[in-house]
PDB file of C-alpha atoms in Angstrom:
ATOM      1  CA  GLU A   1       0.000   0.000   0.000  1.00  0.00           C
ATOM      2  CA  MET A   2       2.856   2.427   0.823  1.00  0.00           C
ATOM      3  CA  GLU A   3       4.618   1.580  -2.443  1.00  0.00           C
ATOM      4  CA  LEU A   4       1.431   2.275  -4.399  1.00  0.00           C
ATOM      5  CA  LEU A   5       0.969   5.611  -2.624  1.00  0.00           C
ATOM      6  CA  ALA A   6       4.611   6.536  -3.331  1.00  0.00           C
ATOM      7  CA  ARG A   7       4.192   5.694  -7.038  1.00  0.00           C
ATOM      8  CA  VAL A   8       0.989   7.753  -7.277  1.00  0.00           C
ATOM      9  CA  ASN A   9       2.764  10.715  -5.649  1.00  0.00           C
ATOM     10  CA  VAL A  10       5.689  10.418  -8.087  1.00  0.00           C
ATOM     11  CA  HIS A  11       3.345  10.319 -11.081  1.00  0.00           C
ATOM     12  CA  TYR A  12       1.361  13.247  -9.722  1.00  0.00           C
ATOM     13  CA  ARG A  13       4.528  15.341  -9.280  1.00  0.00           C
ATOM     14  CA  LEU A  14       5.760  14.297 -12.724  1.00  0.00           C
ATOM     15  CA  ALA A  15       2.455  15.271 -14.365  1.00  0.00           C
ATOM     16  CA  LYS A  16       2.489  18.603 -12.507  1.00  0.00           C
ATOM     17  CA  THR A  17       6.074  19.278 -13.644  1.00  0.00           C
ATOM     18  CA  ILE A  18       5.173  18.472 -17.257  1.00  0.00           C
ATOM     19  CA  ARG A  19       2.199  20.879 -17.123  1.00  0.00           C
ATOM     20  CA  GLU A  20       4.410  23.609 -15.653  1.00  0.00           C
ATOM     21  CA  LEU A  21       7.052  23.040 -18.351  1.00  0.00           C
ATOM     22  CA  GLU A  22       4.422  23.228 -21.092  1.00  0.00           C
ATOM     23  CA  ALA A  23       3.048  26.459 -19.622  1.00  0.00           C
ATOM     24  CA  SER A  24       6.568  27.910 -19.425  1.00  0.00           C
ATOM     25  CA  LYS A  25       7.284  26.893 -23.006  1.00  0.00           C
ATOM     26  CA  LYS A  26       4.074  28.569 -24.169  1.00  0.00           C
ATOM     27  CA  ALA A  27       4.868  31.736 -22.187  1.00  0.00           C
ATOM     28  CA  LEU A  28       8.400  31.888 -23.620  1.00  0.00           C
ATOM     29  CA  ALA A  29       7.101  31.436 -27.171  1.00  0.00           C
ATOM     30  CA  GLU A  30       4.615  34.259 -26.561  1.00  0.00           C
ATOM     31  CA  GLN A  31       7.374  36.522 -25.205  1.00  0.00           C
ATOM     32  CA  ALA A  32       9.562  35.781 -28.226  1.00  0.00           C
ATOM     33  CA  THR A  33       6.869  36.956 -30.654  1.00  0.00           C
ATOM     34  CA  THR A  34       5.203  39.806 -28.728  1.00  0.00           C
ATOM     35  CA  ASP A  35       6.153  43.458 -28.352  1.00  0.00           C
ATOM     36  CA  SER A  36       6.377  44.006 -24.602  1.00  0.00           C
ATOM     37  CA  LEU A  37       4.916  47.539 -24.648  1.00  0.00           C
ATOM     38  CA  THR A  38       1.976  47.290 -27.049  1.00  0.00           C
ATOM     39  CA  LYS A  39       1.311  43.539 -26.755  1.00  0.00           C
ATOM     40  CA  LEU A  40       1.149  43.405 -30.559  1.00  0.00           C
ATOM     41  CA  LYS A  41       3.217  40.914 -32.513  1.00  0.00           C
ATOM     42  CA  ASN A  42       6.856  41.937 -32.919  1.00  0.00           C
ATOM     43  CA  ARG A  43       8.988  42.221 -36.055  1.00  0.00           C
ATOM     44  CA  ARG A  44      10.075  38.590 -35.858  1.00  0.00           C
ATOM     45  CA  ALA A  45       6.492  37.306 -35.665  1.00  0.00           C
ATOM     46  CA  PHE A  46       5.423  39.629 -38.479  1.00  0.00           C
ATOM     47  CA  PHE A  47       8.038  38.200 -40.845  1.00  0.00           C
ATOM     48  CA  GLU A  48       7.328  34.597 -39.791  1.00  0.00           C
ATOM     49  CA  ASN A  49       3.586  35.041 -40.343  1.00  0.00           C
ATOM     50  CA  GLY A  50       4.289  36.989 -43.520  1.00  0.00           C
ATOM     51  CA  ALA A  51       6.365  34.195 -45.026  1.00  0.00           C
ATOM     52  CA  LYS A  52       3.570  31.700 -44.321  1.00  0.00           C
ATOM     53  CA  ALA A  53       0.880  34.013 -45.686  1.00  0.00           C
ATOM     54  CA  LEU A  54       2.922  34.674 -48.823  1.00  0.00           C
ATOM     55  CA  ALA A  55       3.370  30.946 -49.418  1.00  0.00           C
ATOM     56  CA  MET A  56      -0.405  30.473 -49.071  1.00  0.00           C
ATOM     57  CA  ALA A  57      -1.139  33.396 -51.418  1.00  0.00           C
ATOM     58  CA  ARG A  58       1.190  31.906 -54.018  1.00  0.00           C
ATOM     59  CA  ARG A  59      -0.214  28.427 -53.651  1.00  0.00           C
ATOM     60  CA  TYR A  60      -3.887  29.350 -53.788  1.00  0.00           C
ATOM     61  CA  LEU A  61      -3.523  32.469 -55.975  1.00  0.00           C
ATOM     62  CA  THR A  62      -5.121  34.706 -53.366  1.00  0.00           C
ATOM     63  CA  ASP A  63      -4.489  38.310 -52.421  1.00  0.00           C
ATOM     64  CA  LEU A  64      -2.082  39.404 -49.706  1.00  0.00           C
ATOM     65  CA  SER A  65      -1.517  43.012 -48.731  1.00  0.00           C
ATOM     66  CA  VAL A  66       0.575  44.951 -46.252  1.00  0.00           C
ATOM     67  CA  ILE A  67      -0.070  48.244 -44.495  1.00  0.00           C
ATOM     68  CA  LEU A  68       2.959  50.057 -43.086  1.00  0.00           C
ATOM     69  CA  LEU A  69       2.348  53.099 -40.915  1.00  0.00           C
ATOM     70  CA  ASP A  70       4.421  55.522 -38.961  1.00  0.00           C
ATOM     71  CA  ILE A  71       3.315  58.046 -36.334  1.00  0.00           C
ATOM     72  CA  ASP A  72       4.001  61.519 -37.715  1.00  0.00           C
ATOM     73  CA  HIS A  73       6.436  63.675 -35.695  1.00  0.00           C
ATOM     74  CA  PHE A  74       6.634  61.084 -32.922  1.00  0.00           C
ATOM     75  CA  LYS A  75      10.010  62.421 -31.760  1.00  0.00           C
ATOM     76  CA  LYS A  76       8.331  65.762 -30.967  1.00  0.00           C
ATOM     77  CA  ILE A  77       5.877  63.982 -28.647  1.00  0.00           C
ATOM     78  CA  ASN A  78       8.737  62.242 -26.838  1.00  0.00           C
ATOM     79  CA  ASP A  79      10.796  65.445 -26.640  1.00  0.00           C
ATOM     80  CA  ALA A  80       7.915  67.651 -25.467  1.00  0.00           C
ATOM     81  CA  TYR A  81       6.179  65.293 -23.028  1.00  0.00           C
ATOM     82  CA  GLY A  82       8.645  62.508 -22.203  1.00  0.00           C
ATOM     83  CA  HIS A  83       8.997  58.884 -23.171  1.00  0.00           C
ATOM     84  CA  SER A  84       6.201  57.611 -20.925  1.00  0.00           C
ATOM     85  CA  ILE A  85       3.719  59.839 -22.787  1.00  0.00           C
ATOM     86  CA  GLY A  86       5.279  58.625 -26.044  1.00  0.00           C
ATOM     87  CA  ASP A  87       4.625  55.074 -24.851  1.00  0.00           C
ATOM     88  CA  ASP A  88       1.003  56.012 -24.148  1.00  0.00           C
ATOM     89  CA  ALA A  89       0.718  57.309 -27.730  1.00  0.00           C
ATOM     90  CA  LEU A  90       2.136  54.042 -29.071  1.00  0.00           C
ATOM     91  CA  MET A  91      -0.362  52.030 -27.019  1.00  0.00           C
ATOM     92  CA  LEU A  92      -3.224  54.240 -28.219  1.00  0.00           C
ATOM     93  CA  VAL A  93      -2.302  53.600 -31.865  1.00  0.00           C
ATOM     94  CA  ALA A  94      -1.811  49.881 -31.173  1.00  0.00           C
ATOM     95  CA  GLY A  95      -5.296  49.692 -29.667  1.00  0.00           C
ATOM     96  CA  ILE A  96      -6.866  51.335 -32.708  1.00  0.00           C
ATOM     97  CA  LEU A  97      -5.008  48.980 -35.051  1.00  0.00           C
ATOM     98  CA  MET A  98      -6.170  45.916 -33.123  1.00  0.00           C
ATOM     99  CA  GLU A  99      -9.731  47.186 -32.977  1.00  0.00           C
ATOM    100  CA  MET A 100      -9.855  47.750 -36.737  1.00  0.00           C
ATOM    101  CA  SER A 101      -8.174  44.486 -37.759  1.00  0.00           C
ATOM    102  CA  ARG A 102      -9.571  41.006 -38.281  1.00  0.00           C
ATOM    103  CA  THR A 103      -8.459  38.002 -36.272  1.00  0.00           C
ATOM    104  CA  GLU A 104      -6.649  36.554 -39.311  1.00  0.00           C
ATOM    105  CA  ASP A 105      -4.579  39.735 -39.765  1.00  0.00           C
ATOM    106  CA  THR A 106      -1.165  40.126 -38.165  1.00  0.00           C
ATOM    107  CA  VAL A 107      -0.774  43.490 -36.444  1.00  0.00           C
ATOM    108  CA  ALA A 108       2.792  44.209 -35.379  1.00  0.00           C
ATOM    109  CA  ARG A 109       5.025  46.903 -34.010  1.00  0.00           C
ATOM    110  CA  ILE A 110       8.098  46.493 -36.165  1.00  0.00           C
ATOM    111  CA  GLY A 111      10.139  49.493 -35.059  1.00  0.00           C
ATOM    112  CA  GLY A 112      10.050  52.471 -32.707  1.00  0.00           C
ATOM    113  CA  GLU A 113       6.887  54.187 -33.951  1.00  0.00           C
ATOM    114  CA  GLU A 114       6.376  51.974 -36.981  1.00  0.00           C
ATOM    115  CA  PHE A 115       3.558  49.448 -37.262  1.00  0.00           C
ATOM    116  CA  ALA A 116       2.639  46.930 -39.942  1.00  0.00           C
ATOM    117  CA  ILE A 117      -0.478  44.923 -40.701  1.00  0.00           C
ATOM    118  CA  LEU A 118      -0.434  41.761 -42.781  1.00  0.00           C
ATOM    119  CA  LEU A 119      -3.757  41.302 -44.575  1.00  0.00           C
ATOM    120  CA  PRO A 120      -4.420  37.865 -46.088  1.00  0.00           C
ATOM    121  CA  ASP A 121      -7.137  37.654 -48.751  1.00  0.00           C
ATOM    122  CA  THR A 122      -7.239  41.436 -49.113  1.00  0.00           C
ATOM    123  CA  ASN A 123      -6.825  43.202 -52.447  1.00  0.00           C
ATOM    124  CA  ARG A 124      -5.387  46.672 -53.058  1.00  0.00           C
ATOM    125  CA  LEU A 125      -8.768  48.425 -52.898  1.00  0.00           C
ATOM    126  CA  GLY A 126      -9.759  46.742 -49.634  1.00  0.00           C
ATOM    127  CA  THR A 127      -6.350  47.587 -48.194  1.00  0.00           C
ATOM    128  CA  ALA A 128      -6.627  51.238 -49.240  1.00  0.00           C
ATOM    129  CA  VAL A 129     -10.084  51.500 -47.678  1.00  0.00           C
ATOM    130  CA  LEU A 130      -8.840  49.998 -44.402  1.00  0.00           C
ATOM    131  CA  ALA A 131      -5.721  52.191 -44.414  1.00  0.00           C
ATOM    132  CA  GLU A 132      -7.825  55.327 -44.811  1.00  0.00           C
ATOM    133  CA  ARG A 133     -10.195  54.197 -42.047  1.00  0.00           C
ATOM    134  CA  ILE A 134      -7.187  53.648 -39.753  1.00  0.00           C
ATOM    135  CA  ARG A 135      -5.634  57.008 -40.663  1.00  0.00           C
ATOM    136  CA  SER A 136      -8.913  58.795 -40.022  1.00  0.00           C
ATOM    137  CA  ALA A 137      -9.571  56.975 -36.715  1.00  0.00           C
ATOM    138  CA  ILE A 138      -6.120  57.851 -35.369  1.00  0.00           C
ATOM    139  CA  GLU A 139      -6.501  61.475 -36.443  1.00  0.00           C
ATOM    140  CA  ARG A 140      -9.923  61.710 -34.722  1.00  0.00           C
ATOM    141  CA  GLU A 141      -8.752  60.103 -31.483  1.00  0.00           C
ATOM    142  CA  GLN A 142      -8.226  62.633 -28.704  1.00  0.00           C
ATOM    143  CA  PHE A 143      -4.872  62.051 -27.031  1.00  0.00           C
ATOM    144  CA  ILE A 144      -4.974  64.172 -23.904  1.00  0.00           C
ATOM    145  CA  VAL A 145      -1.848  65.066 -21.963  1.00  0.00           C
ATOM    146  CA  GLY A 146      -2.621  67.095 -18.871  1.00  0.00           C
ATOM    147  CA  ASP A 147      -4.973  69.794 -20.106  1.00  0.00           C
ATOM    148  CA  LYS A 148      -3.799  69.648 -23.735  1.00  0.00           C
ATOM    149  CA  ILE A 149      -5.039  67.641 -26.689  1.00  0.00           C
ATOM    150  CA  VAL A 150      -1.971  66.387 -28.537  1.00  0.00           C
ATOM    151  CA  PRO A 151      -2.733  65.636 -32.180  1.00  0.00           C
ATOM    152  CA  ILE A 152      -1.580  62.257 -33.478  1.00  0.00           C
ATOM    153  CA  THR A 153      -1.514  61.529 -37.174  1.00  0.00           C
ATOM    154  CA  THR A 154       0.004  58.788 -39.293  1.00  0.00           C
ATOM    155  CA  SER A 155       1.478  58.361 -42.718  1.00  0.00           C
ATOM    156  CA  ILE A 156       0.690  55.054 -44.396  1.00  0.00           C
ATOM    157  CA  GLY A 157       2.061  53.058 -47.313  1.00  0.00           C
ATOM    158  CA  ILE A 158       0.440  49.941 -48.726  1.00  0.00           C
ATOM    159  CA  ALA A 159       1.529  47.131 -51.036  1.00  0.00           C
ATOM    160  CA  THR A 160      -0.224  44.103 -52.527  1.00  0.00           C
ATOM    161  CA  PHE A 161       1.381  40.854 -53.629  1.00  0.00           C
ATOM    162  CA  GLY A 162       0.799  40.119 -57.291  1.00  0.00           C
ATOM    163  CA  VAL A 163       0.175  43.779 -58.098  1.00  0.00           C
ATOM    164  CA  ASP A 164       3.435  45.210 -56.787  1.00  0.00           C
ATOM    165  CA  PRO A 165       6.858  43.832 -57.750  1.00  0.00           C
ATOM    166  CA  ALA A 166       7.761  41.667 -54.751  1.00  0.00           C
ATOM    167  CA  GLU A 167       8.856  38.065 -54.369  1.00  0.00           C
ATOM    168  CA  SER A 168       9.254  38.005 -50.586  1.00  0.00           C
ATOM    169  CA  ILE A 169       7.530  39.518 -47.591  1.00  0.00           C
ATOM    170  CA  ASP A 170      10.607  41.682 -47.070  1.00  0.00           C
ATOM    171  CA  GLN A 171      10.296  43.071 -50.615  1.00  0.00           C
ATOM    172  CA  LEU A 172       6.550  43.624 -50.179  1.00  0.00           C
ATOM    173  CA  LEU A 173       7.216  45.557 -46.989  1.00  0.00           C
ATOM    174  CA  GLY A 174       9.912  47.492 -48.874  1.00  0.00           C
ATOM    175  CA  VAL A 175       7.336  48.614 -51.463  1.00  0.00           C
ATOM    176  CA  ALA A 176       5.012  49.715 -48.648  1.00  0.00           C
ATOM    177  CA  ASP A 177       7.951  51.504 -46.991  1.00  0.00           C
ATOM    178  CA  ASN A 178       8.710  53.463 -50.186  1.00  0.00           C
ATOM    179  CA  ARG A 179       5.072  54.530 -50.315  1.00  0.00           C
ATOM    180  CA  LEU A 180       5.144  55.455 -46.634  1.00  0.00           C
ATOM    181  CA  TYR A 181       7.990  57.863 -47.363  1.00  0.00           C
ATOM    182  CA  LEU A 182       6.082  59.274 -50.333  1.00  0.00           C
ATOM    183  CA  ALA A 183       3.160  59.936 -47.966  1.00  0.00           C
ATOM    184  CA  LYS A 184       5.514  61.666 -45.517  1.00  0.00           C
ATOM    185  CA  ASN A 185       7.125  63.749 -48.249  1.00  0.00           C
ATOM    186  CA  SER A 186       3.687  64.738 -49.574  1.00  0.00           C
ATOM    187  CA  GLY A 187       2.713  66.400 -46.303  1.00  0.00           C
ATOM    188  CA  ARG A 188       2.060  63.516 -43.858  1.00  0.00           C
ATOM    189  CA  ASN A 189      -1.286  62.372 -42.430  1.00  0.00           C
ATOM    190  CA  ARG A 190      -2.156  60.540 -45.646  1.00  0.00           C
ATOM    191  CA  ILE A 191      -1.972  57.174 -47.321  1.00  0.00           C
ATOM    192  CA  CYS A 192       0.006  56.354 -50.449  1.00  0.00           C
ATOM    193  CA  VAL A 193      -1.285  53.542 -52.636  1.00  0.00           C
ATOM    194  CA  ASN A 194       1.090  53.747 -55.619  1.00  0.00           C
TER     195      ASN A 194
END
């Protein structure tokens, strides 16, 4: 009877240890693919998901688009109000992006104030419509610091696989990046489609 009880206890502890290890593994995987501030996917996860989505788009001849956006004059927010307020601005934008995206989209913070959205099964027109909705929602959002409303706007570039010259997710993002800079150079707070 004592031997049986000892064996049950050993198996119980072993099962508990296995569950804890699986939970730790899951938590570590989540940390490796998540931006710690915004809780969006990080650059690494964006490119991993992008490579998979691109392979699926090629295989099934479906659309795949990318939105790349940058907060306009973000450095001025950090310089004027401090980095914690800048972090609040980043989280505000991240929240809007998550709210306006579908579950199958990948929303990521890929750099300081730069965000990207991977849009499977979305053509150029659908992407442009979403990009403009995002731009408008961010512009309308009231970001209040103390007793001041601090305007936040974004410049956005988009690219679509099969329409734009790109053979990899990196190249597709590069096309969107070129358009993002065109939007910035054209006065900011706008989207650039081509």
